[in-house]
PDB file of C-alpha atoms in Angstrom:
ATOM      1  CA  UNK A1465      21.528 -37.033   7.573  1.00 88.00           C
ATOM      2  CA  UNK A1466      24.248 -37.803  10.098  1.00 91.00           C
ATOM      3  CA  UNK A1467      25.510 -35.954  13.179  1.00 92.00           C
ATOM      4  CA  UNK A1468      28.483 -34.899  11.047  1.00 93.00           C
ATOM      5  CA  UNK A1469      26.152 -33.258   8.476  1.00 94.00           C
ATOM      6  CA  UNK A1470      24.590 -31.041  11.148  1.00 95.00           C
ATOM      7  CA  UNK A1471      27.992 -30.168  12.643  1.00 94.00           C
ATOM      8  CA  UNK A1472      29.394 -29.308   9.196  1.00 94.00           C
ATOM      9  CA  UNK A1473      26.340 -27.133   8.644  1.00 96.00           C
ATOM     10  CA  UNK A1474      22.748 -27.282   7.444  1.00 96.00           C
ATOM     11  CA  UNK A1475      20.148 -24.656   6.560  1.00 97.00           C
ATOM     12  CA  UNK A1476      16.752 -25.748   7.905  1.00 97.00           C
ATOM     13  CA  UNK A1477      13.585 -23.989   6.732  1.00 98.00           C
ATOM     14  CA  UNK A1478      10.937 -23.909   9.443  1.00 98.00           C
ATOM     15  CA  UNK A1479       7.344 -22.702   9.057  1.00 98.00           C
ATOM     16  CA  UNK A1480       7.064 -21.092  12.498  1.00 98.00           C
ATOM     17  CA  UNK A1481       3.723 -21.676  14.216  1.00 97.00           C
ATOM     18  CA  UNK A1482       1.650 -18.836  15.691  1.00 96.00           C
ATOM     19  CA  UNK A1483       2.515 -17.848  19.305  1.00 95.00           C
ATOM     20  CA  UNK A1484       5.959 -19.506  19.148  1.00 96.00           C
ATOM     21  CA  UNK A1485       8.939 -17.202  19.667  1.00 94.00           C
ATOM     22  CA  UNK A1486      11.884 -17.621  17.291  1.00 94.00           C
ATOM     23  CA  UNK A1487      13.984 -18.569  20.333  1.00 95.00           C
ATOM     24  CA  UNK A1488      11.510 -21.351  21.191  1.00 96.00           C
ATOM     25  CA  UNK A1489      11.708 -22.751  17.657  1.00 97.00           C
ATOM     26  CA  UNK A1490      15.532 -22.813  17.750  1.00 97.00           C
ATOM     27  CA  UNK A1491      15.496 -24.481  21.173  1.00 96.00           C
ATOM     28  CA  UNK A1492      13.014 -27.105  19.983  1.00 96.00           C
ATOM     29  CA  UNK A1493      15.240 -28.020  17.022  1.00 96.00           C
ATOM     30  CA  UNK A1494      18.338 -28.030  19.214  1.00 95.00           C
ATOM     31  CA  UNK A1495      16.593 -30.461  21.589  1.00 94.00           C
ATOM     32  CA  UNK A1496      15.400 -32.692  18.705  1.00 94.00           C
ATOM     33  CA  UNK A1497      18.864 -32.844  17.100  1.00 95.00           C
ATOM     34  CA  UNK A1498      20.770 -33.396  20.345  1.00 93.00           C
ATOM     35  CA  UNK A1499      18.438 -36.215  21.371  1.00 91.00           C
ATOM     36  CA  UNK A1500      18.602 -37.873  17.955  1.00 93.00           C
ATOM     37  CA  UNK A1501      22.340 -37.536  17.294  1.00 92.00           C
ATOM     38  CA  UNK A1502      23.946 -37.154  20.735  1.00 88.00           C
ATOM     39  CA  UNK A1503      25.595 -33.916  19.608  1.00 91.00           C
ATOM     40  CA  UNK A1504      28.177 -32.079  21.757  1.00 89.00           C
ATOM     41  CA  UNK A1505      26.987 -29.662  24.430  1.00 85.00           C
ATOM     42  CA  UNK A1506      28.367 -26.657  22.541  1.00 89.00           C
ATOM     43  CA  UNK A1507      26.561 -27.571  19.264  1.00 93.00           C
ATOM     44  CA  UNK A1508      25.997 -24.349  17.311  1.00 95.00           C
ATOM     45  CA  UNK A1509      22.503 -23.461  16.111  1.00 97.00           C
ATOM     46  CA  UNK A1510      20.787 -20.124  15.464  1.00 97.00           C
ATOM     47  CA  UNK A1511      18.169 -18.355  13.360  1.00 97.00           C
ATOM     48  CA  UNK A1512      18.619 -15.844  10.549  1.00 95.00           C
ATOM     49  CA  UNK A1513      16.076 -13.170  11.514  1.00 91.00           C
ATOM     50  CA  UNK A1514      13.511 -13.019  14.308  1.00 90.00           C
ATOM     51  CA  UNK A1515       9.797 -13.499  13.704  1.00 92.00           C
ATOM     52  CA  UNK A1516       7.416 -12.114  16.346  1.00 89.00           C
ATOM     53  CA  UNK A1517       5.310 -14.695  18.239  1.00 91.00           C
ATOM     54  CA  UNK A1518       2.173 -13.277  16.551  1.00 93.00           C
ATOM     55  CA  UNK A1519       3.679 -13.879  13.080  1.00 96.00           C
ATOM     56  CA  UNK A1520       3.935 -17.204  11.247  1.00 98.00           C
ATOM     57  CA  UNK A1521       6.074 -18.332   8.368  1.00 98.00           C
ATOM     58  CA  UNK A1522       9.655 -18.688   7.298  1.00 98.00           C
ATOM     59  CA  UNK A1523      12.271 -18.990  10.017  1.00 98.00           C
ATOM     60  CA  UNK A1524      15.698 -20.007   8.700  1.00 98.00           C
ATOM     61  CA  UNK A1525      17.716 -22.039  11.177  1.00 97.00           C
ATOM     62  CA  UNK A1526      21.426 -22.676  10.608  1.00 97.00           C
ATOM     63  CA  UNK A1527      23.484 -25.357  12.303  1.00 97.00           C
ATOM     64  CA  UNK A1528      27.205 -25.990  12.857  1.00 95.00           C
ATOM     65  CA  UNK A1529      29.578 -24.090  10.594  1.00 95.00           C
ATOM     66  CA  UNK A1530      26.632 -22.632   8.650  1.00 96.00           C
ATOM     67  CA  UNK A1531      25.862 -20.331  11.611  1.00 96.00           C
ATOM     68  CA  UNK A1532      28.535 -18.135   9.967  1.00 96.00           C
ATOM     69  CA  UNK A1533      26.083 -17.593   7.071  1.00 95.00           C
ATOM     70  CA  UNK A1534      23.432 -16.002   9.332  1.00 96.00           C
ATOM     71  CA  UNK A1535      24.511 -12.374   8.738  1.00 96.00           C
ATOM     72  CA  UNK A1536      24.571 -12.927   4.973  1.00 96.00           C
ATOM     73  CA  UNK A1537      21.080 -14.518   4.957  1.00 96.00           C
ATOM     74  CA  UNK A1538      19.657 -11.768   7.215  1.00 95.00           C
ATOM     75  CA  UNK A1539      20.810  -9.095   4.754  1.00 96.00           C
ATOM     76  CA  UNK A1540      18.597 -10.477   1.949  1.00 97.00           C
ATOM     77  CA  UNK A1541      15.237  -9.037   0.889  1.00 97.00           C
ATOM     78  CA  UNK A1542      12.165 -10.418   2.648  1.00 98.00           C
ATOM     79  CA  UNK A1543       8.585 -11.006   1.531  1.00 98.00           C
ATOM     80  CA  UNK A1544       5.577 -10.880   3.843  1.00 98.00           C
ATOM     81  CA  UNK A1545       1.828 -11.250   3.505  1.00 98.00           C
ATOM     82  CA  UNK A1546      -0.583 -10.024   6.125  1.00 98.00           C
ATOM     83  CA  UNK A1547      -3.556  -7.939   7.200  1.00 98.00           C
ATOM     84  CA  UNK A1548      -3.793  -4.327   8.319  1.00 98.00           C
ATOM     85  CA  UNK A1549      -6.918  -3.489  10.328  1.00 98.00           C
ATOM     86  CA  UNK A1550      -7.849   0.174   9.914  1.00 98.00           C
ATOM     87  CA  UNK A1551      -9.926   2.429  12.151  1.00 98.00           C
ATOM     88  CA  UNK A1552      -7.890   1.812  15.311  1.00 98.00           C
ATOM     89  CA  UNK A1553      -4.352   1.796  16.737  1.00 97.00           C
ATOM     90  CA  UNK A1554      -2.588  -0.223  19.424  1.00 95.00           C
ATOM     91  CA  UNK A1555       0.595   0.791  21.351  1.00 91.00           C
ATOM     92  CA  UNK A1556       2.506  -2.204  19.935  1.00 91.00           C
ATOM     93  CA  UNK A1557       1.134  -1.617  16.374  1.00 94.00           C
ATOM     94  CA  UNK A1558      -0.205  -5.196  16.409  1.00 95.00           C
ATOM     95  CA  UNK A1559      -2.414  -7.513  18.503  1.00 95.00           C
ATOM     96  CA  UNK A1560       0.069  -7.810  21.392  1.00 91.00           C
ATOM     97  CA  UNK A1561      -1.612  -4.833  23.098  1.00 91.00           C
ATOM     98  CA  UNK A1562      -5.228  -3.616  23.299  1.00 94.00           C
ATOM     99  CA  UNK A1563      -6.721  -0.909  21.056  1.00 97.00           C
ATOM    100  CA  UNK A1564      -5.896   2.522  22.520  1.00 95.00           C
ATOM    101  CA  UNK A1565      -7.687   4.797  20.008  1.00 97.00           C
ATOM    102  CA  UNK A1566     -10.301   4.555  17.265  1.00 98.00           C
ATOM    103  CA  UNK A1567     -10.676   6.610  14.070  1.00 98.00           C
ATOM    104  CA  UNK A1568     -13.200   7.141  11.278  1.00 96.00           C
ATOM    105  CA  UNK A1569     -12.956   4.980   8.147  1.00 97.00           C
ATOM    106  CA  UNK A1570     -15.771   6.482   5.997  1.00 97.00           C
ATOM    107  CA  UNK A1571     -13.214   8.329   3.851  1.00 96.00           C
ATOM    108  CA  UNK A1572     -11.324   5.116   2.945  1.00 98.00           C
ATOM    109  CA  UNK A1573     -12.040   3.936  -0.594  1.00 97.00           C
ATOM    110  CA  UNK A1574     -10.323   1.333  -2.759  1.00 97.00           C
ATOM    111  CA  UNK A1575      -8.878   4.140  -4.905  1.00 98.00           C
ATOM    112  CA  UNK A1576      -7.447   5.896  -1.812  1.00 98.00           C
ATOM    113  CA  UNK A1577      -5.904   2.642  -0.533  1.00 98.00           C
ATOM    114  CA  UNK A1578      -4.218   1.878  -3.866  1.00 98.00           C
ATOM    115  CA  UNK A1579      -3.020   5.483  -4.251  1.00 98.00           C
ATOM    116  CA  UNK A1580      -1.624   5.545  -0.690  1.00 98.00           C
ATOM    117  CA  UNK A1581       0.570   2.459  -1.253  1.00 98.00           C
ATOM    118  CA  UNK A1582       2.658   4.569  -3.675  1.00 97.00           C
ATOM    119  CA  UNK A1583       3.830   6.788  -0.782  1.00 97.00           C
ATOM    120  CA  UNK A1584       5.556   3.784   0.759  1.00 98.00           C
ATOM    121  CA  UNK A1585       7.481   2.491  -2.250  1.00 98.00           C
ATOM    122  CA  UNK A1586      11.248   2.964  -2.451  1.00 98.00           C
ATOM    123  CA  UNK A1587      13.408   4.259   0.380  1.00 98.00           C
ATOM    124  CA  UNK A1588      11.322   5.494   3.299  1.00 97.00           C
ATOM    125  CA  UNK A1589      11.943   6.795   6.829  1.00 96.00           C
ATOM    126  CA  UNK A1590      10.470   4.462   9.408  1.00 95.00           C
ATOM    127  CA  UNK A1591      10.253   4.661  13.172  1.00 89.00           C
ATOM    128  CA  UNK A1592      10.565   1.226  14.839  1.00 84.00           C
ATOM    129  CA  UNK A1593       7.706   0.292  17.201  1.00 83.00           C
ATOM    130  CA  UNK A1594       8.229   1.146  20.868  1.00 78.00           C
ATOM    131  CA  UNK A1595       7.453  -2.551  21.534  1.00 69.00           C
ATOM    132  CA  UNK A1596      10.566  -3.868  19.756  1.00 67.00           C
ATOM    133  CA  UNK A1597      13.848  -5.531  20.717  1.00 64.00           C
ATOM    134  CA  UNK A1598      16.092  -2.613  19.667  1.00 67.00           C
ATOM    135  CA  UNK A1599      18.343  -1.477  22.505  1.00 70.00           C
ATOM    136  CA  UNK A1600      18.295   2.061  23.891  1.00 65.00           C
ATOM    137  CA  UNK A1601      20.297   3.053  26.979  1.00 67.00           C
ATOM    138  CA  UNK A1602      21.231  -0.599  27.550  1.00 72.00           C
ATOM    139  CA  UNK A1603      17.615  -1.777  27.688  1.00 72.00           C
ATOM    140  CA  UNK A1604      15.379  -3.172  24.951  1.00 71.00           C
ATOM    141  CA  UNK A1605      12.650  -0.770  23.789  1.00 65.00           C
ATOM    142  CA  UNK A1606       9.862  -3.110  24.880  1.00 66.00           C
ATOM    143  CA  UNK A1607      11.316  -3.115  28.418  1.00 74.00           C
ATOM    144  CA  UNK A1608      11.085   0.708  28.491  1.00 63.00           C
ATOM    145  CA  UNK A1609       7.541   0.482  27.059  1.00 64.00           C
ATOM    146  CA  UNK A1610       6.347  -2.080  29.585  1.00 70.00           C
ATOM    147  CA  UNK A1611       7.783   0.044  32.401  1.00 71.00           C
ATOM    148  CA  UNK A1612       5.766   3.006  31.070  1.00 70.00           C
ATOM    149  CA  UNK A1613       8.915   4.996  30.241  1.00 72.00           C
ATOM    150  CA  UNK A1614       8.881   7.540  27.414  1.00 72.00           C
ATOM    151  CA  UNK A1615      11.677   6.909  24.900  1.00 72.00           C
ATOM    152  CA  UNK A1616      12.748   9.003  21.916  1.00 74.00           C
ATOM    153  CA  UNK A1617      13.062   6.684  18.906  1.00 79.00           C
ATOM    154  CA  UNK A1618      15.020   7.775  15.838  1.00 83.00           C
ATOM    155  CA  UNK A1619      13.799   7.238  12.280  1.00 90.00           C
ATOM    156  CA  UNK A1620      15.603   4.623  10.204  1.00 92.00           C
ATOM    157  CA  UNK A1621      15.952   4.291   6.432  1.00 96.00           C
ATOM    158  CA  UNK A1622      14.377   1.196   4.945  1.00 96.00           C
ATOM    159  CA  UNK A1623      13.355   0.160   1.425  1.00 98.00           C
ATOM    160  CA  UNK A1624       9.994  -1.170   0.255  1.00 98.00           C
ATOM    161  CA  UNK A1625      10.445  -2.869  -3.130  1.00 98.00           C
ATOM    162  CA  UNK A1626       6.823  -3.967  -3.626  1.00 98.00           C
ATOM    163  CA  UNK A1627       3.592  -3.128  -1.779  1.00 98.00           C
ATOM    164  CA  UNK A1628       0.607  -4.922  -3.262  1.00 98.00           C
ATOM    165  CA  UNK A1629      -2.951  -4.869  -1.913  1.00 98.00           C
ATOM    166  CA  UNK A1630      -4.489  -8.335  -2.319  1.00 98.00           C
ATOM    167  CA  UNK A1631      -7.906  -7.957  -0.614  1.00 98.00           C
ATOM    168  CA  UNK A1632     -10.027  -5.122   0.712  1.00 98.00           C
ATOM    169  CA  UNK A1633     -12.818  -6.002   3.161  1.00 98.00           C
ATOM    170  CA  UNK A1634     -12.836  -2.996   5.499  1.00 97.00           C
ATOM    171  CA  UNK A1635     -11.722  -2.699   8.217  1.00 98.00           C
ATOM    172  CA  UNK A1636      -9.306  -5.355   6.881  1.00 98.00           C
ATOM    173  CA  UNK A1637      -6.769  -4.743   4.119  1.00 98.00           C
ATOM    174  CA  UNK A1638      -4.627  -7.696   2.990  1.00 98.00           C
ATOM    175  CA  UNK A1639      -1.212  -7.029   1.455  1.00 98.00           C
ATOM    176  CA  UNK A1640       2.006  -8.497   0.122  1.00 98.00           C
ATOM    177  CA  UNK A1641       5.253  -6.617   0.734  1.00 98.00           C
ATOM    178  CA  UNK A1642       8.867  -7.183  -0.278  1.00 98.00           C
ATOM    179  CA  UNK A1643      11.341  -5.112   1.701  1.00 98.00           C
ATOM    180  CA  UNK A1644      14.915  -4.674   2.854  1.00 97.00           C
ATOM    181  CA  UNK A1645      16.442  -5.951   6.088  1.00 93.00           C
ATOM    182  CA  UNK A1646      15.341  -4.014   9.175  1.00 90.00           C
ATOM    183  CA  UNK A1647      11.841  -3.127   7.931  1.00 94.00           C
ATOM    184  CA  UNK A1648       9.126  -3.246  10.595  1.00 94.00           C
ATOM    185  CA  UNK A1649       5.855  -4.354   9.019  1.00 96.00           C
ATOM    186  CA  UNK A1650       4.073  -3.264  12.220  1.00 95.00           C
ATOM    187  CA  UNK A1651       5.351   0.288  11.655  1.00 96.00           C
ATOM    188  CA  UNK A1652       4.289   0.081   8.012  1.00 97.00           C
ATOM    189  CA  UNK A1653       0.758  -0.887   9.135  1.00 98.00           C
ATOM    190  CA  UNK A1654       0.637   2.003  11.627  1.00 97.00           C
ATOM    191  CA  UNK A1655       1.993   4.555   9.119  1.00 97.00           C
ATOM    192  CA  UNK A1656      -0.338   3.279   6.381  1.00 98.00           C
ATOM    193  CA  UNK A1657      -3.371   3.758   8.640  1.00 98.00           C
ATOM    194  CA  UNK A1658      -2.173   7.284   9.436  1.00 97.00           C
ATOM    195  CA  UNK A1659      -1.695   8.090   5.726  1.00 98.00           C
ATOM    196  CA  UNK A1660      -5.332   7.050   5.152  1.00 98.00           C
ATOM    197  CA  UNK A1661      -6.343   9.740   7.729  1.00 97.00           C
ATOM    198  CA  UNK A1662      -7.364   6.947  10.040  1.00 98.00           C
ATOM    199  CA  UNK A1663      -5.485   4.500  12.250  1.00 97.00           C
ATOM    200  CA  UNK A1664      -4.106   1.069  11.538  1.00 98.00           C
ATOM    201  CA  UNK A1665      -2.461  -1.912  13.188  1.00 98.00           C
ATOM    202  CA  UNK A1666      -1.102  -5.243  12.005  1.00 98.00           C
ATOM    203  CA  UNK A1667      -3.623  -8.010  12.690  1.00 98.00           C
ATOM    204  CA  UNK A1668      -1.913 -10.883  10.810  1.00 98.00           C
ATOM    205  CA  UNK A1669       1.581 -11.467   9.420  1.00 98.00           C
ATOM    206  CA  UNK A1670       3.311 -14.277   7.563  1.00 98.00           C
ATOM    207  CA  UNK A1671       6.889 -14.239   6.273  1.00 98.00           C
ATOM    208  CA  UNK A1672       6.900 -16.038   2.948  1.00 98.00           C
ATOM    209  CA  UNK A1673      10.444 -15.508   1.614  1.00 98.00           C
ATOM    210  CA  UNK A1674      13.993 -14.508   2.578  1.00 98.00           C
ATOM    211  CA  UNK A1675      16.111 -14.105  -0.567  1.00 97.00           C
ATOM    212  CA  UNK A1676      15.575 -17.305  -2.582  1.00 97.00           C
ATOM    213  CA  UNK A1677      14.372 -19.285   0.431  1.00 98.00           C
ATOM    214  CA  UNK A1678      10.593 -19.871   0.489  1.00 98.00           C
ATOM    215  CA  UNK A1679       8.201 -20.944   3.235  1.00 98.00           C
ATOM    216  CA  UNK A1680       6.739 -23.391   0.667  1.00 98.00           C
ATOM    217  CA  UNK A1681       9.854 -25.499   1.275  1.00 98.00           C
ATOM    218  CA  UNK A1682       9.562 -25.186   5.064  1.00 97.00           C
ATOM    219  CA  UNK A1683       8.261 -27.667   7.637  1.00 98.00           C
ATOM    220  CA  UNK A1684       6.738 -27.243  11.079  1.00 97.00           C
ATOM    221  CA  UNK A1685       8.963 -28.132  14.071  1.00 96.00           C
ATOM    222  CA  UNK A1686       6.881 -31.333  14.434  1.00 96.00           C
ATOM    223  CA  UNK A1687       7.316 -32.072  10.722  1.00 97.00           C
ATOM    224  CA  UNK A1688      11.070 -31.693  11.095  1.00 96.00           C
ATOM    225  CA  UNK A1689      11.083 -34.113  14.035  1.00 95.00           C
ATOM    226  CA  UNK A1690       9.076 -36.677  12.019  1.00 95.00           C
ATOM    227  CA  UNK A1691      11.476 -36.364   9.078  1.00 93.00           C
ATOM    228  CA  UNK A1692      14.289 -37.660  11.321  1.00 91.00           C
ATOM    229  CA  UNK A1693      12.442 -40.812  12.357  1.00 84.00           C
TER     230      UNK A1693
END
């Protein structure tokens, strides 16, 4: 690859490490590429869809003229694998915040779990987590949440194409989901726990696909740096 290739446009598939923000990953690649190729200050680079720091997996990074493709890539269906822990909830619907309530799990059977997944297939109404980056009154929801402010969040339509349970070892339930753009897997975990007459939060998440792009073809930020040596 040459500097010209990255300016003309490349799609880079990164397997985002745990605890890294998507912004961090983009900045790391920007630094690597600028150092290697002496690219202009205004070199364009961006990602096609945020992944939370507590999630791993596919982060698509576009460079140069290919940054124009970001909206098109973001609109594609996504696949995730992960773990829902039942019997408790957290304010953020994941491990970012501490457990705030616990619930019984004696009623949860394999049959109930498999039956409950059917409620979430197709178009569903979903409320985004209060700890999310959506803007309300000029501030991001998580800023309202961290300030202890109550915010009314509207339901949004989203589509779940597939919802497969891959392991049951209560309180953990592993799953694979394919869904439309704008789906919050944290909200799915919370709503799924509620539908089981219990509670639930997302305890692990990995994005495996966006459209035809797969994490199997991705590299870590360090792997990308090595590939340029």
